[in-house]
XYZ file of C-alpha atoms in Angstrom:
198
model
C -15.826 -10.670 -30.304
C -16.053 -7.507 -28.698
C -13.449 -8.365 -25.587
C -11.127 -9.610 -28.468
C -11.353 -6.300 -30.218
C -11.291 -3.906 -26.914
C -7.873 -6.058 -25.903
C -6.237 -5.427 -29.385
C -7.472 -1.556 -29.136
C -6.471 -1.036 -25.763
C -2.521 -2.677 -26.741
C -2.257 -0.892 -29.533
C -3.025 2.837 -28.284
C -0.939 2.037 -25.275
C 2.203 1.090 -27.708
C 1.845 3.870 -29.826
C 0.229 6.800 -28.008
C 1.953 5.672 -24.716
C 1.442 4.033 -21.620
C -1.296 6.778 -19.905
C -3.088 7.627 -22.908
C -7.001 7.875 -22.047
C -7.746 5.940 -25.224
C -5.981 3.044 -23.646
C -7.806 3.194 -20.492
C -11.250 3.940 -22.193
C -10.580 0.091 -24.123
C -9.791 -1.494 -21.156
C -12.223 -0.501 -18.933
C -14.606 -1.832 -21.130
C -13.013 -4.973 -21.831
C -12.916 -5.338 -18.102
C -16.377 -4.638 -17.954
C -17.021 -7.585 -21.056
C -15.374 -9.726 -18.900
C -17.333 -9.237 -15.740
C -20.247 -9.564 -17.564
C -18.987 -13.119 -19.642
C -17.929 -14.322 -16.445
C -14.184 -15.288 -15.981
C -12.582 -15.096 -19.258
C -8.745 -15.805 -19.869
C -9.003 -11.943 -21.529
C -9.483 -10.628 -17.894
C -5.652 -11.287 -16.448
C -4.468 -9.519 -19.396
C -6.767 -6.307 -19.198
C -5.875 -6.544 -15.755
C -2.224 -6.099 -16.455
C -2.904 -3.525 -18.724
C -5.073 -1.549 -16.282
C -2.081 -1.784 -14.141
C 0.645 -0.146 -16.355
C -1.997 2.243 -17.219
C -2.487 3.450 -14.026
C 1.070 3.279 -12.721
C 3.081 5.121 -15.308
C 0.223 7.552 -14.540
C 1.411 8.009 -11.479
C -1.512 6.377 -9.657
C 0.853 3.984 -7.680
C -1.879 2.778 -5.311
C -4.469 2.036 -7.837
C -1.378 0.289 -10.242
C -0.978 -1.707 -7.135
C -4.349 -2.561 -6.535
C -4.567 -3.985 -10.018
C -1.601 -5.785 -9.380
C -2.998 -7.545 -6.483
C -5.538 -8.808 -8.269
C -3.251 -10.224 -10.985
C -1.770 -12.458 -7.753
C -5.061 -13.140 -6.753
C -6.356 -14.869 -9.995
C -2.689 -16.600 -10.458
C -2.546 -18.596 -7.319
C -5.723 -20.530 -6.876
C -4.924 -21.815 -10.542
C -1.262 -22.415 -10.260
C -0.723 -21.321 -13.483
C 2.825 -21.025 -14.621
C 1.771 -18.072 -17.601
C 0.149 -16.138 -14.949
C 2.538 -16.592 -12.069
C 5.475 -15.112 -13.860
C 3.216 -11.724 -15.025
C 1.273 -11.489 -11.610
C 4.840 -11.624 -9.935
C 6.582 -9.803 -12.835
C 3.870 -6.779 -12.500
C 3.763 -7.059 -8.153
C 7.380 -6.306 -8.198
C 6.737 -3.320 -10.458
C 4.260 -1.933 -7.877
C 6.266 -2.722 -5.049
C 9.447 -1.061 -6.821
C 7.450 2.306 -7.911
C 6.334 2.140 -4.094
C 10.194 2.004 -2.868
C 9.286 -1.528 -1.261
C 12.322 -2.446 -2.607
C 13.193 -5.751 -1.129
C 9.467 -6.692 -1.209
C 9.488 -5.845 -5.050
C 13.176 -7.959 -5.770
C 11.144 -10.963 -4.621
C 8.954 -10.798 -6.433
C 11.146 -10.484 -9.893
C 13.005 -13.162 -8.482
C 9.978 -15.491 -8.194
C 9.332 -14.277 -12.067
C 12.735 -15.266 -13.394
C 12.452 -18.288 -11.091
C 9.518 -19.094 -13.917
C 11.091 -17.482 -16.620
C 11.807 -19.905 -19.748
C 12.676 -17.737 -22.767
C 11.192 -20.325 -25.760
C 8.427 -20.846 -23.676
C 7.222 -17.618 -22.692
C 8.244 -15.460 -26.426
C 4.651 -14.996 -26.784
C 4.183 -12.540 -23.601
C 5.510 -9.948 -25.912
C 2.491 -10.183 -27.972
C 0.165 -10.234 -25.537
C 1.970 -8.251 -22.739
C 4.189 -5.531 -25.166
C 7.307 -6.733 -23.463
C 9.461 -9.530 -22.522
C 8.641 -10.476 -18.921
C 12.231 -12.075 -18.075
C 13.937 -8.881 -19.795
C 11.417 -6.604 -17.638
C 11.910 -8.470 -14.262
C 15.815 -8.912 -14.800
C 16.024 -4.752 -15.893
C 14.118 -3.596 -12.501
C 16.010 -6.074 -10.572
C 18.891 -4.200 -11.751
C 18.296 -1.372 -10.211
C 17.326 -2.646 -7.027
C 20.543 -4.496 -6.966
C 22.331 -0.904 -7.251
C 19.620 0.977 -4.523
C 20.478 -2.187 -2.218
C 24.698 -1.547 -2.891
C 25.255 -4.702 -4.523
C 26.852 -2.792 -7.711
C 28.968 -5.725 -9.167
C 25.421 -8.123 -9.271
C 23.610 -5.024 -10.940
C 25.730 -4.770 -13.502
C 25.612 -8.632 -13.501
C 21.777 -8.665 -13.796
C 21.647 -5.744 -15.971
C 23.362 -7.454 -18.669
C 22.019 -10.697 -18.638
C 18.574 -8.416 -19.424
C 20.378 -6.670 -22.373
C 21.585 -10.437 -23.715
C 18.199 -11.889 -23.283
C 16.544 -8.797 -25.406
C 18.924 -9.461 -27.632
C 17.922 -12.911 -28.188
C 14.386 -12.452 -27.768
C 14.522 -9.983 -30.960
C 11.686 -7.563 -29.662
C 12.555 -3.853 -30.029
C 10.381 -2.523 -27.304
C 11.954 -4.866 -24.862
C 15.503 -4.373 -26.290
C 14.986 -0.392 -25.962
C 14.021 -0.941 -22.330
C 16.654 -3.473 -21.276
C 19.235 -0.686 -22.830
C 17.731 2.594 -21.135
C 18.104 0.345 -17.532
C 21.343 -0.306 -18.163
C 22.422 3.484 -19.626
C 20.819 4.553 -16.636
C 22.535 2.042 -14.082
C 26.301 2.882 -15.642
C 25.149 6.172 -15.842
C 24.921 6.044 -11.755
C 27.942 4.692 -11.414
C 29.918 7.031 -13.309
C 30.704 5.201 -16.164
C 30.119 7.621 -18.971
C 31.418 5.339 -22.034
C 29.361 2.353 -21.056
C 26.162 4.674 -20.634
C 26.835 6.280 -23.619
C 27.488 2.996 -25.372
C 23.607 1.205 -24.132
C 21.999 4.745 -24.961
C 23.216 4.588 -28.735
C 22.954 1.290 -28.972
């Protein structure tokens, strides 16, 4: 009962004091440690992935990574679908933070490879964002780092549409700062002006 608790703790000071905030960490380190001492648990992938965002918008890239890697390393030997598209969502993250930038676009692509949008509505619940509107965002921007401008913009605004069908603010606000950002880089004020009010 405990792990349940820690998990919904941990979520909710991450959504509303932020990412890095210690209160966040403090409730998922000890989830983590409930679910070493349960045994494998379904909770652990999750408190995994929130150990990872934790420690990466920290600006602990290597330890965010690390985290990561373990994601991958629970996903594969069970194949799961659910835990293939967040291990690969939350690798290219990583990767991308790291400036492994063509490491880090396959990885989104092997997420939105998985990606099914009625399918996978609950990952906002249990994740805080959309993993197909996260993935397709950051690919984005990779897109524009590698030069292919015309499939950023592309990409960038099939993320917007999906948040926008997906009706989740948090992942709507974030599809729309990547793409005010991305216009913003290529000098086009009005359409950066237009995703940052919107």
């Amino acid at each position: 009962q405990e792990l349940g608790l820690q998990m919904r703790l941990a979520t909710t000071k991450m959504m509303v004091r932020g990412y890095a905030a210690p209160e966040a960490e403090q409730a998922y380190k000890r989830a983590q440690h409930l679910s070493q001492r349960i045994g494998e648990t379904p909770q652990l992938f999750p408190v995994l992935i929130g150990l990872h965002s934790f420690f990466t918008v920290r600006g602990d890239l290597q330890q965010g990574r690390e985290y990561a890697e373990q994601c991958l390393r629970l996903a594969h030997p069970k194949q799961d679908p659910e835990l293939l598209l967040e291990a690969h969502t939350y690798m290219g993250n990583s990767l991308y933070f790291l400036g492994e930038f063509v490491a880090a676009r396959s990885h989104y692509t092997e997420a939105l490879a998985r990606y099914n949008p009625q399918r996978h509505q609950s990952h906002t619940l249990l994740y805080g964002q959309d993993p197909g509107v996260m993935a397709g965002s950051y690919e984005s921007w990779i897109l524009y780092t590698l030069g292919s401008l015309d499939q950023a913009v592309q990409q960038s605004q099939k993320a917007v549409s999906l948040a926008r069908q997906q009706s989740h603010l948090h992942s709507l606000a974030q599809a729309l700062a990547f793409a005010a950002y991305l216009y913003g880089q290529r000098r086009d004020g009005q359409a950066s002006q237009e995703q940052a009010e919107a």
